């Protein structure tokens, strides 16, 4: 029997998509359901005694002070880090547009942290923030009361945010630069002929036309901040001092692999997932502006 | 501040032009100042790392930028005490497998989703895209249990399986392949080229740009990945670089005080090759981000 052309086309489509589809099913979708299943179990990886306990893990999680501390830390960290890195990167991208000579060299320097792992950043800044580090030395020379930022519960979380801001300025600057380059030059020329000031150009042309980029980049930045694990883990170990740097991803890791409580860890991951979805949705709703030329 | 410049006479126009030239010059100066400030801020921590890795132990406490008696002792110590060569090799193997597999399967899936008509196609596409939202933190728990059940822990298979195909890569390649004209493929079919032949000899060369971008981003992601390797391997021989550096640094506590010279040497060994890479491959990395937008 000879297959019709359309049938043959469909058959090849299925052949090509089969393995990737199976992969996403096995590695992403089934584990997601498994994680939910874990979350309704009393499940300790050290004991063989696993039993169904309904929503007990969720209940005990919501009553845990450390959980609410982690929620608040995660949100504050994400807010400070995202606003910090987005504003610095936007200014840097705008400044780069004005450069003529030396642009590539400077961009290369700013891009260096892009290929530096979070672990390496964490160790470098652990030294900078340590008793013998230059940041501590400068702060104590300025008579700051607690010059060691990482041992003070008031400042540790923000000190970590500073590290990840430092580490991603290059990347976000590049994303903004890509967005700025899509704005047609004629729009600026026309506005300049009409006598618009630089601030007016920025306020009424750059910002509205950059809006799609801003929405995308903020969602990327906020999601990445919510999920940060490597820097927090490497700089603080267990989220200290006194849980002041405990974030949700770190709490999930500690719960699952130190307290061996898979059930509770899974319950936290679901709340974490919900968080990311809700925050992304709010960002889409509040940031998106309609662009009219 | 006046915002509207009314051009009444030549003199006013000239004055306006002069003030604009002045303002442009000031803006240019400010722009240089800002970017240079950011570049120096970026560079200083690396210099601090490098200088401390070259300081003998007695000098660490003095916070001079340059070592007085530079020495390679810290490097010799770290390289003889820990298997950095093995960790580089492990990371390299994991990266190569992830990149090759990601490029192959993402382009294959992207091709199927862009150029074939079959029931369920759009649903499959949305299904694959939706997996981007699921946080890795949720998946690692079942992955960990599964890796143990299938005896994949402490193996390359265990290290690589979460990164064999990326939904993001499928999306990028589907978009790229959509822009290839159907006529080109039909012409090849009429000439009797087989479907796998069309994929290999027409599709792949035409999406070389997006493929190389995806390769760079996948390699970077797999190089700096920390959470999963930290969990799935627990014998030093199988560590990747990030886990290895963590292990080595934590091993350098002496009298409850970190030996910063050795820790910085370890950090330098783990990060300098990539820093050299960005200096030589900056153009490609920039282009990669420009075409695809997002890191790994």
Coordinates of C-alpha atoms in Angstrom, one line a residue:
Chain A
X1 CA 0.0 0.0 0.0
X2 CA 1.3 3.4 -0.9
X3 CA 0.9 6.2 1.7
X4 CA -0.7 9.5 0.6
X5 CA 1.6 12.5 0.6
X6 CA -0.1 14.1 3.6
X7 CA 0.0 10.8 5.6
X8 CA 3.7 10.4 4.8
X9 CA 4.3 13.9 6.0
X10 CA 2.5 13.3 9.2
X11 CA 4.3 10.1 9.8
X12 CA 7.7 11.8 9.5
X13 CA 6.5 14.5 11.9
X14 CA 5.7 11.9 14.5
X15 CA 9.0 10.2 14.0
X16 CA 11.0 13.4 14.5
X17 CA 9.0 14.6 17.5
X18 CA 8.7 11.2 19.2
X19 CA 11.9 11.1 21.2
X20 CA 11.9 14.7 22.4
X21 CA 8.2 14.4 23.4
X22 CA 9.0 11.2 25.4
X23 CA 11.9 13.0 27.0
X24 CA 9.8 15.9 28.3
X25 CA 7.2 13.4 29.5
X26 CA 9.7 11.3 31.5
X27 CA 12.0 14.0 32.7
X28 CA 9.6 16.9 33.4
X29 CA 5.9 15.9 33.5
X30 CA 6.0 12.6 35.3
X31 CA 8.4 13.9 38.0
X32 CA 6.0 16.9 38.5
X33 CA 3.2 14.5 39.4
X34 CA 5.7 12.5 41.5
X35 CA 6.6 15.6 43.4
X36 CA 3.0 16.2 44.2
X37 CA 2.6 12.6 45.3
X38 CA 5.7 13.0 47.6
X39 CA 4.1 16.1 49.1
X40 CA 1.2 14.2 50.5
X41 CA 3.4 11.5 52.0
X42 CA 5.3 11.1 55.2
X43 CA 8.5 10.4 53.3
X44 CA 11.9 10.4 54.9
X45 CA 14.7 9.1 52.7
X46 CA 16.4 7.4 55.6
X47 CA 13.5 5.3 56.7
X48 CA 11.5 2.8 54.8
X49 CA 8.4 3.8 56.5
X50 CA 6.4 5.8 54.0
X51 CA 2.7 6.6 54.5
X52 CA 0.0 8.8 53.1
X53 CA -0.8 11.8 55.4
X54 CA -2.9 14.1 53.2
X55 CA -2.0 17.7 53.4
X56 CA -0.2 17.5 56.7
X57 CA 3.1 18.6 55.1
X58 CA 1.4 21.7 53.8
X59 CA -0.2 22.4 57.2
X60 CA 3.1 22.0 59.2
X61 CA 4.9 24.1 56.6
X62 CA 2.4 27.0 56.9
X63 CA 2.8 26.8 60.7
X64 CA 6.6 26.9 60.5
X65 CA 8.1 30.3 61.3
X66 CA 11.2 29.4 59.2
X67 CA 9.0 29.0 56.1
X68 CA 7.5 32.5 56.4
X69 CA 10.9 33.9 57.1
X70 CA 12.1 32.2 53.8
X71 CA 9.1 33.6 51.9
X72 CA 9.8 37.1 53.1
X73 CA 13.6 36.7 52.4
X74 CA 12.9 35.4 48.9
X75 CA 10.6 38.3 48.1
X76 CA 12.8 41.0 49.5
X77 CA 15.9 39.5 47.9
X78 CA 14.1 39.2 44.5
X79 CA 12.8 42.8 44.7
X80 CA 16.1 44.4 45.7
X81 CA 18.1 42.3 43.3
X82 CA 15.8 42.8 40.3
X83 CA 15.2 46.5 40.7
X84 CA 19.0 47.0 41.4
X85 CA 20.2 45.1 38.4
X86 CA 17.5 46.3 36.0
X87 CA 18.1 50.0 36.7
X88 CA 21.9 49.8 36.6
X89 CA 21.8 47.7 33.4
X90 CA 19.3 50.1 31.7
X91 CA 21.5 53.1 32.5
X92 CA 24.5 51.2 31.3
X93 CA 22.8 50.2 28.1
X94 CA 21.7 53.8 27.4
X95 CA 25.2 55.0 28.2
X96 CA 26.7 52.5 25.8
X97 CA 24.6 53.9 23.0
X98 CA 26.5 57.2 23.4
X99 CA 30.0 55.6 23.2
X100 CA 32.0 55.6 20.0
X101 CA 35.5 54.4 20.7
X102 CA 36.3 51.6 23.2
X103 CA 32.8 50.3 23.2
X104 CA 33.8 46.7 22.6
X105 CA 36.5 46.6 25.2
X106 CA 34.3 48.0 27.8
X107 CA 31.5 45.7 27.0
X108 CA 33.9 42.7 27.1
X109 CA 34.9 43.8 30.6
X110 CA 31.4 44.2 31.8
X111 CA 30.5 40.8 30.3
X112 CA 33.2 38.9 32.3
X113 CA 30.8 37.8 35.2
X114 CA 28.5 36.3 32.6
X115 CA 30.8 33.3 32.3
X116 CA 31.7 33.2 36.0
X117 CA 29.7 30.6 37.9
X118 CA 27.7 31.6 40.9
X119 CA 30.0 29.4 43.0
X120 CA 33.1 31.3 42.0
X121 CA 31.4 34.7 42.6
X122 CA 30.3 33.6 46.0
X123 CA 33.9 32.6 47.0
X124 CA 35.4 35.9 45.7
X125 CA 32.8 38.0 47.5
X126 CA 33.1 35.9 50.7
X127 CA 36.7 37.1 50.8
X128 CA 35.7 40.7 50.0
X129 CA 33.2 40.6 52.8
X130 CA 35.4 38.7 55.3
X131 CA 37.2 40.3 58.2
X132 CA 40.3 40.8 56.1
X133 CA 38.3 41.9 53.0
X134 CA 38.5 45.4 51.5
X135 CA 34.8 46.0 51.8
X136 CA 34.9 45.4 55.6
X137 CA 38.1 47.5 55.8
X138 CA 36.5 50.4 54.0
X139 CA 33.3 50.2 56.0
X140 CA 35.2 50.2 59.3
X141 CA 37.3 53.1 58.2
X142 CA 34.0 54.9 57.6
X143 CA 33.0 54.0 61.2
X144 CA 30.1 51.8 60.1
X145 CA 28.8 50.0 63.2
X146 CA 28.7 46.5 61.7
X147 CA 31.3 46.5 58.9
X148 CA 31.1 42.7 58.4
X149 CA 27.9 42.6 56.3
X150 CA 27.6 38.9 56.1
X151 CA 27.5 38.3 59.8
X152 CA 24.8 40.9 60.5
X153 CA 21.3 39.6 60.0
X154 CA 20.2 43.1 59.0
X155 CA 22.5 43.3 56.0
X156 CA 23.5 39.8 54.9
X157 CA 20.6 39.3 52.5
X158 CA 21.3 42.6 50.7
X159 CA 25.0 41.8 50.7
X160 CA 24.2 38.7 48.7
X161 CA 21.9 40.7 46.4
X162 CA 24.9 43.0 45.7
X163 CA 26.9 40.0 44.6
X164 CA 24.3 38.8 42.1
X165 CA 23.7 42.3 40.9
X166 CA 27.4 42.7 40.2
X167 CA 27.3 39.3 38.5
X168 CA 24.6 40.0 36.0
X169 CA 24.9 43.7 35.0
X170 CA 26.7 42.6 31.8
X171 CA 24.0 40.1 30.8
X172 CA 21.1 42.5 31.4
X173 CA 22.9 45.4 29.8
X174 CA 23.2 43.2 26.7
X175 CA 19.5 42.3 26.7
X176 CA 18.6 46.0 27.0
X177 CA 21.1 46.9 24.2
X178 CA 19.4 44.4 21.9
X179 CA 16.0 46.0 22.7
X180 CA 17.4 49.5 22.2
X181 CA 18.8 48.6 18.8
X182 CA 15.4 47.6 17.5
X183 CA 14.1 51.2 18.0
X184 CA 14.3 52.8 14.5
X185 CA 16.6 55.8 14.5
X186 CA 14.2 57.9 12.4
X187 CA 11.8 58.2 15.3
X188 CA 14.5 60.0 17.3
X189 CA 15.5 62.1 14.3
X190 CA 11.9 63.2 13.8
X191 CA 11.5 64.1 17.5
X192 CA 14.8 66.0 17.5
X193 CA 13.6 68.1 14.6
X194 CA 10.5 68.9 16.6
X195 CA 12.9 70.1 19.4
X196 CA 12.4 67.4 22.0
X197 CA 14.8 67.4 24.9
X198 CA 16.8 64.3 25.9
X199 CA 14.5 63.6 28.8
X200 CA 11.5 63.9 26.5
X201 CA 13.1 61.5 24.1
X202 CA 13.7 59.0 26.9
X203 CA 10.3 59.4 28.5
X204 CA 8.1 59.5 25.3
X205 CA 10.1 57.4 22.8
X206 CA 12.7 55.1 24.5
X207 CA 10.6 53.9 27.4
X208 CA 7.3 53.1 25.4
X209 CA 9.2 51.5 22.5
X210 CA 11.4 49.5 24.9
X211 CA 8.3 48.2 26.8
X212 CA 8.3 44.7 25.3
X213 CA 12.0 44.3 26.2
X214 CA 11.4 45.7 29.7
X215 CA 8.5 43.2 30.3
X216 CA 10.5 40.3 29.1
X217 CA 13.7 41.2 30.9
X218 CA 12.0 42.0 34.2
X219 CA 10.2 38.6 34.1
X220 CA 13.6 36.9 33.4
X221 CA 15.3 38.9 36.2
X222 CA 12.6 38.3 38.8
X223 CA 12.3 34.6 38.0
X224 CA 16.1 34.2 38.2
X225 CA 16.2 36.1 41.5
X226 CA 13.5 33.9 43.0
X227 CA 15.3 30.8 42.0
X228 CA 18.8 31.8 43.1
X229 CA 20.5 28.9 44.9
X230 CA 24.2 28.7 44.2
X231 CA 25.3 32.0 45.6
X232 CA 23.1 31.9 48.7
X233 CA 24.2 28.3 49.4
X234 CA 27.9 29.0 48.8
X235 CA 28.0 32.2 50.8
X236 CA 25.9 31.2 53.8
X237 CA 25.7 27.4 54.0
X238 CA 22.4 27.1 55.8
X239 CA 20.9 30.5 55.4
X240 CA 22.4 32.1 58.4
X241 CA 22.9 34.3 60.4
X242 CA 19.7 33.2 62.2
X243 CA 17.8 32.4 59.0
X244 CA 18.2 35.9 57.7
X245 CA 19.3 34.6 54.3
X246 CA 17.2 31.5 54.1
X247 CA 15.4 31.5 50.8
X248 CA 12.8 29.1 49.4
X249 CA 15.2 27.2 47.1
X250 CA 17.8 26.9 49.8
X251 CA 15.1 25.7 52.3
X252 CA 13.9 23.1 49.8
X253 CA 17.5 21.8 49.4
X254 CA 18.1 21.7 53.2
X255 CA 14.8 20.1 53.9
X256 CA 15.3 17.3 51.3
X257 CA 19.0 16.6 51.6
X258 CA 19.9 17.5 55.2
X259 CA 16.7 16.8 57.1
X260 CA 15.9 14.0 54.6
X261 CA 12.3 15.1 54.6
X262 CA 11.2 14.6 51.0
X263 CA 7.5 15.0 51.7
X264 CA 7.9 18.4 53.3
X265 CA 10.5 19.6 50.7
X266 CA 8.0 18.7 47.9
X267 CA 5.2 20.6 49.6
X268 CA 7.5 23.7 49.7
X269 CA 8.3 23.3 46.0
X270 CA 4.6 23.5 45.1
X271 CA 4.1 26.7 47.0
X272 CA 7.3 28.0 45.4
X273 CA 6.0 27.1 41.9
X274 CA 2.7 28.9 42.7
X275 CA 4.7 31.9 43.8
X276 CA 6.6 32.1 40.5
X277 CA 3.4 31.7 38.4
X278 CA 1.5 34.4 40.4
X279 CA 4.4 36.9 40.3
X280 CA 5.0 36.3 36.6
X281 CA 1.3 36.9 35.9
X282 CA 1.3 40.1 38.0
X283 CA 4.3 41.4 36.1
X284 CA 2.7 40.6 32.7
X285 CA -0.5 42.4 33.8
X286 CA 1.1 45.5 35.3
X287 CA 4.1 46.1 33.1
X288 CA 2.7 45.6 29.6
X289 CA 1.7 48.8 27.9
X290 CA 0.2 49.1 24.5
X291 CA 2.6 50.7 22.1
X292 CA 1.1 53.2 19.6
X293 CA 3.3 54.9 17.1
Chain B
X1 CA 13.0 74.0 31.9
X2 CA 12.1 75.0 28.4
X3 CA 11.3 72.0 26.4
X4 CA 10.0 73.5 23.1
X5 CA 12.5 75.3 21.0
X6 CA 10.8 77.7 18.7
X7 CA 12.9 78.7 15.8
X8 CA 12.2 82.4 15.3
X9 CA 15.4 83.6 13.8
X10 CA 18.8 82.3 12.6
X11 CA 20.4 83.5 15.8
X12 CA 18.1 81.5 18.0
X13 CA 18.6 78.4 15.9
X14 CA 22.4 78.8 16.1
X15 CA 22.2 79.2 19.9
X16 CA 20.0 76.2 20.2
X17 CA 22.3 74.1 18.0
X18 CA 25.3 75.2 20.1
X19 CA 23.7 74.3 23.3
X20 CA 22.7 70.9 21.9
X21 CA 26.2 70.2 20.8
X22 CA 27.4 71.1 24.3
X23 CA 24.7 68.9 25.9
X24 CA 25.7 66.0 23.6
X25 CA 29.3 66.4 24.6
X26 CA 28.4 66.5 28.3
X27 CA 26.2 63.4 27.8
X28 CA 29.0 61.6 26.1
X29 CA 31.4 62.4 28.9
X30 CA 28.8 61.2 31.5
X31 CA 28.2 58.0 29.5
X32 CA 31.9 57.2 29.4
X33 CA 32.3 58.0 33.1
X34 CA 29.4 55.7 34.0
X35 CA 30.5 52.7 31.8
X36 CA 34.1 53.0 32.9
X37 CA 32.9 53.0 36.5
X38 CA 30.9 49.8 35.9
X39 CA 33.8 48.2 34.1
X40 CA 36.2 48.9 37.0
X41 CA 33.7 47.7 39.5
X42 CA 33.4 44.5 37.5
X43 CA 37.1 44.0 37.2
X44 CA 38.2 44.7 40.8
X45 CA 36.9 41.6 42.5
X46 CA 38.8 39.5 39.8
X47 CA 42.0 41.4 40.5
X48 CA 41.5 40.8 44.2
X49 CA 41.0 37.1 43.6
X50 CA 44.1 36.9 41.5
X51 CA 46.3 38.9 43.8
X52 CA 45.2 37.0 46.9
X53 CA 45.8 33.7 45.1
X54 CA 49.4 34.8 44.6
X55 CA 50.0 36.0 48.2
X56 CA 51.9 33.8 50.7
X57 CA 49.8 33.0 53.8
X58 CA 51.5 35.7 55.9
X59 CA 50.5 38.5 53.5
X60 CA 46.8 37.7 53.2
X61 CA 45.8 39.8 56.3
X62 CA 47.3 43.0 54.8
X63 CA 44.8 44.2 52.3
X64 CA 47.3 45.5 49.8
X65 CA 46.1 45.0 46.2
X66 CA 49.4 43.6 45.0
X67 CA 51.3 40.8 46.7
X68 CA 54.7 41.8 48.0
X69 CA 56.3 38.4 47.5
X70 CA 54.2 36.7 44.8
X71 CA 54.3 32.9 44.9
X72 CA 52.6 30.0 43.1
X73 CA 52.5 27.9 46.3
X74 CA 48.7 28.2 46.6
X75 CA 48.3 26.9 43.1
X76 CA 50.7 24.0 43.6
X77 CA 49.0 23.1 46.8
X78 CA 45.5 23.1 45.4
X79 CA 46.5 21.3 42.2
X80 CA 48.4 18.5 44.0
X81 CA 45.8 18.1 46.8
X82 CA 42.7 17.9 44.7
X83 CA 41.9 16.3 41.3
X84 CA 41.2 19.5 39.4
X85 CA 42.2 17.8 36.1
X86 CA 39.5 15.1 36.7
X87 CA 36.9 17.8 37.6
X88 CA 37.7 19.6 34.4
X89 CA 37.4 16.4 32.4
X90 CA 34.1 15.6 34.1
X91 CA 32.7 19.0 33.4
X92 CA 34.0 18.9 29.8
X93 CA 32.3 15.5 29.2
X94 CA 29.0 16.6 30.7
X95 CA 29.1 19.8 28.7
X96 CA 29.9 18.1 25.4
X97 CA 27.1 15.5 25.9
X98 CA 24.6 18.2 26.8
X99 CA 25.5 20.4 23.9
X100 CA 25.5 17.7 21.2
X101 CA 22.2 16.2 22.5
X102 CA 20.5 19.6 22.9
X103 CA 21.4 20.7 19.4
X104 CA 20.4 17.4 17.8
X105 CA 17.0 16.9 19.5
X106 CA 16.0 20.5 19.7
X107 CA 16.5 21.0 16.0
X108 CA 14.7 17.7 15.3
X109 CA 11.7 18.7 17.4
X110 CA 11.8 22.2 16.1
X111 CA 11.8 20.9 12.5
X112 CA 8.8 18.6 13.2
X113 CA 6.8 21.4 14.9
X114 CA 7.6 23.9 12.2
X115 CA 7.3 22.0 8.9
X116 CA 5.1 18.9 9.3
X117 CA 1.4 18.7 9.6
X118 CA 0.1 16.1 12.0
X119 CA -2.8 15.9 14.5
X120 CA -1.7 17.1 18.0
X121 CA 1.2 19.2 16.7
X122 CA 0.2 22.5 18.3
X123 CA -0.8 20.8 21.5
X124 CA 2.7 19.2 21.6
X125 CA 4.3 22.5 21.1
X126 CA 2.4 24.2 24.0
X127 CA 3.1 21.2 26.1
X128 CA 6.8 21.4 25.6
X129 CA 6.8 25.2 26.1
X130 CA 4.8 24.9 29.4
X131 CA 7.6 22.8 30.9
X132 CA 9.8 25.9 31.0
X133 CA 7.7 27.2 33.9
X134 CA 8.3 24.2 36.2
X135 CA 11.1 25.1 38.6
X136 CA 14.1 22.8 38.7
X137 CA 13.8 22.8 42.5
X138 CA 10.6 20.9 42.2
X139 CA 11.9 18.3 39.8
X140 CA 15.2 17.5 41.5
X141 CA 13.5 15.7 44.3
X142 CA 11.9 13.0 42.0
X143 CA 15.1 13.1 39.8
X144 CA 17.2 12.3 42.9
X145 CA 14.9 9.4 43.9
X146 CA 14.8 8.1 40.3
X147 CA 18.6 8.4 39.9
X148 CA 19.1 6.2 43.0
X149 CA 16.5 3.7 41.8
X150 CA 18.1 3.4 38.4
X151 CA 21.6 3.4 39.8
X152 CA 22.5 6.6 38.0
X153 CA 24.0 8.5 40.9
X154 CA 27.8 9.1 40.7
X155 CA 27.7 8.5 36.9
X156 CA 27.8 10.7 33.8
X157 CA 24.4 9.5 32.8
X158 CA 23.0 10.8 36.1
X159 CA 24.8 14.1 35.7
X160 CA 23.5 14.8 32.1
X161 CA 20.0 13.4 31.9
X162 CA 18.2 16.6 33.1
X163 CA 20.0 18.6 30.4
X164 CA 19.6 16.5 27.2
X165 CA 16.9 18.6 25.6
X166 CA 15.8 22.1 26.5
X167 CA 12.2 23.4 25.8
X168 CA 13.7 26.8 25.2
X169 CA 16.0 25.4 22.5
X170 CA 13.0 23.7 20.8
X171 CA 11.2 27.0 20.8
X172 CA 14.2 28.9 19.3
X173 CA 14.8 26.4 16.6
X174 CA 11.1 26.1 15.7
X175 CA 11.0 29.8 15.2
X176 CA 14.2 29.7 13.1
X177 CA 13.0 26.8 10.9
X178 CA 9.6 28.4 10.3
X179 CA 11.3 31.1 8.3
X180 CA 12.8 28.5 5.8
X181 CA 10.6 28.5 2.7
X182 CA 8.5 25.4 2.1
X183 CA 9.4 25.4 -1.6
X184 CA 13.0 24.7 -0.8
X185 CA 12.0 21.5 1.0
X186 CA 9.5 20.5 -1.6
X187 CA 12.1 20.9 -4.3
X188 CA 14.4 18.6 -2.4
X189 CA 11.6 16.0 -2.0
X190 CA 10.9 16.1 -5.8
X191 CA 14.6 15.6 -6.4
X192 CA 14.2 12.4 -4.3
X193 CA 16.0 13.5 -1.2
X194 CA 14.9 11.4 1.9
X195 CA 13.4 13.2 4.9
X196 CA 16.4 12.5 7.2
X197 CA 18.6 13.8 4.3
X198 CA 16.6 17.0 4.1
X199 CA 17.0 17.5 7.9
X200 CA 20.7 16.9 7.8
X201 CA 21.7 18.6 4.5
X202 CA 19.1 21.5 4.2
X203 CA 17.6 22.3 7.6
X204 CA 20.8 22.1 9.8
X205 CA 23.0 24.3 7.6
X206 CA 20.3 26.9 7.3
X207 CA 19.9 27.3 11.1
X208 CA 23.7 27.2 11.9
X209 CA 23.4 30.7 13.5
X210 CA 20.7 29.8 16.1
X211 CA 22.4 26.4 16.6
X212 CA 25.7 28.0 17.5
X213 CA 23.9 30.5 19.8
X214 CA 22.1 27.6 21.5
X215 CA 25.4 25.7 21.8
X216 CA 27.1 28.6 23.6
X217 CA 24.2 29.1 26.0
X218 CA 23.9 25.4 26.7
X219 CA 27.6 25.1 27.4
X220 CA 27.5 28.0 29.8
X221 CA 24.5 26.7 31.7
X222 CA 26.0 23.2 32.0
X223 CA 29.4 24.7 33.0
X224 CA 28.0 26.7 35.9
X225 CA 25.2 24.3 37.0
X226 CA 25.6 23.6 40.7
X227 CA 22.4 22.3 42.3
X228 CA 21.9 19.1 40.4
X229 CA 25.6 18.0 40.3
X230 CA 25.8 18.7 44.0
X231 CA 23.0 16.3 44.6
X232 CA 23.5 13.5 42.2
X233 CA 27.2 12.8 42.8
X234 CA 28.9 12.4 46.2
X235 CA 32.3 10.9 45.4
X236 CA 35.1 13.4 44.6
X237 CA 36.1 11.5 41.4
X238 CA 32.8 12.3 39.8
X239 CA 32.5 16.0 40.9
X240 CA 32.1 18.7 38.3
X241 CA 34.1 21.9 38.6
X242 CA 31.5 23.8 40.6
X243 CA 31.1 21.1 43.2
X244 CA 34.8 20.4 43.2
X245 CA 35.7 24.0 44.0
X246 CA 33.1 24.0 46.8
X247 CA 34.6 20.8 48.2
X248 CA 38.2 22.1 47.9
X249 CA 37.3 25.5 49.5
X250 CA 35.5 23.9 52.4
X251 CA 38.5 21.6 52.9
X252 CA 40.8 24.6 53.4
X253 CA 39.7 25.6 56.9
X254 CA 42.7 25.8 59.2
X255 CA 42.2 26.6 62.9
X256 CA 38.6 27.6 62.0
X257 CA 40.0 30.2 59.6
X258 CA 39.7 29.8 55.9
X259 CA 43.0 29.7 54.0
X260 CA 42.0 32.4 51.6
X261 CA 45.1 32.1 49.4
X262 CA 44.3 28.5 48.5
X263 CA 40.6 29.2 48.2
X264 CA 41.3 32.0 45.7
X265 CA 43.7 29.8 43.8
X266 CA 41.0 27.2 43.5
X267 CA 38.5 29.8 42.4
X268 CA 40.9 31.2 39.9
X269 CA 41.7 27.7 38.4
X270 CA 37.9 27.2 38.0
X271 CA 37.1 30.6 36.5
X272 CA 40.1 31.8 34.5
X273 CA 39.7 29.5 31.4
X274 CA 36.1 30.8 31.0
X275 CA 37.2 34.4 31.4
X276 CA 39.7 33.9 28.6
X277 CA 36.9 32.4 26.5
X278 CA 34.7 35.5 26.9
X279 CA 37.6 37.7 25.8
X280 CA 38.1 35.7 22.6
X281 CA 34.5 34.7 21.9
X282 CA 32.8 37.9 23.1
X283 CA 31.4 38.5 19.5
X284 CA 29.7 35.1 19.4
X285 CA 28.4 35.3 22.9
X286 CA 26.9 38.7 22.2
X287 CA 25.4 37.5 18.9
X288 CA 24.1 34.4 20.7
X289 CA 22.2 36.5 23.3
X290 CA 21.0 38.9 20.6
X291 CA 19.4 36.1 18.6
X292 CA 18.0 34.0 21.4
X293 CA 17.7 36.4 24.3
X294 CA 18.0 34.2 27.2
X295 CA 20.7 32.4 29.1
X296 CA 20.4 28.6 29.1

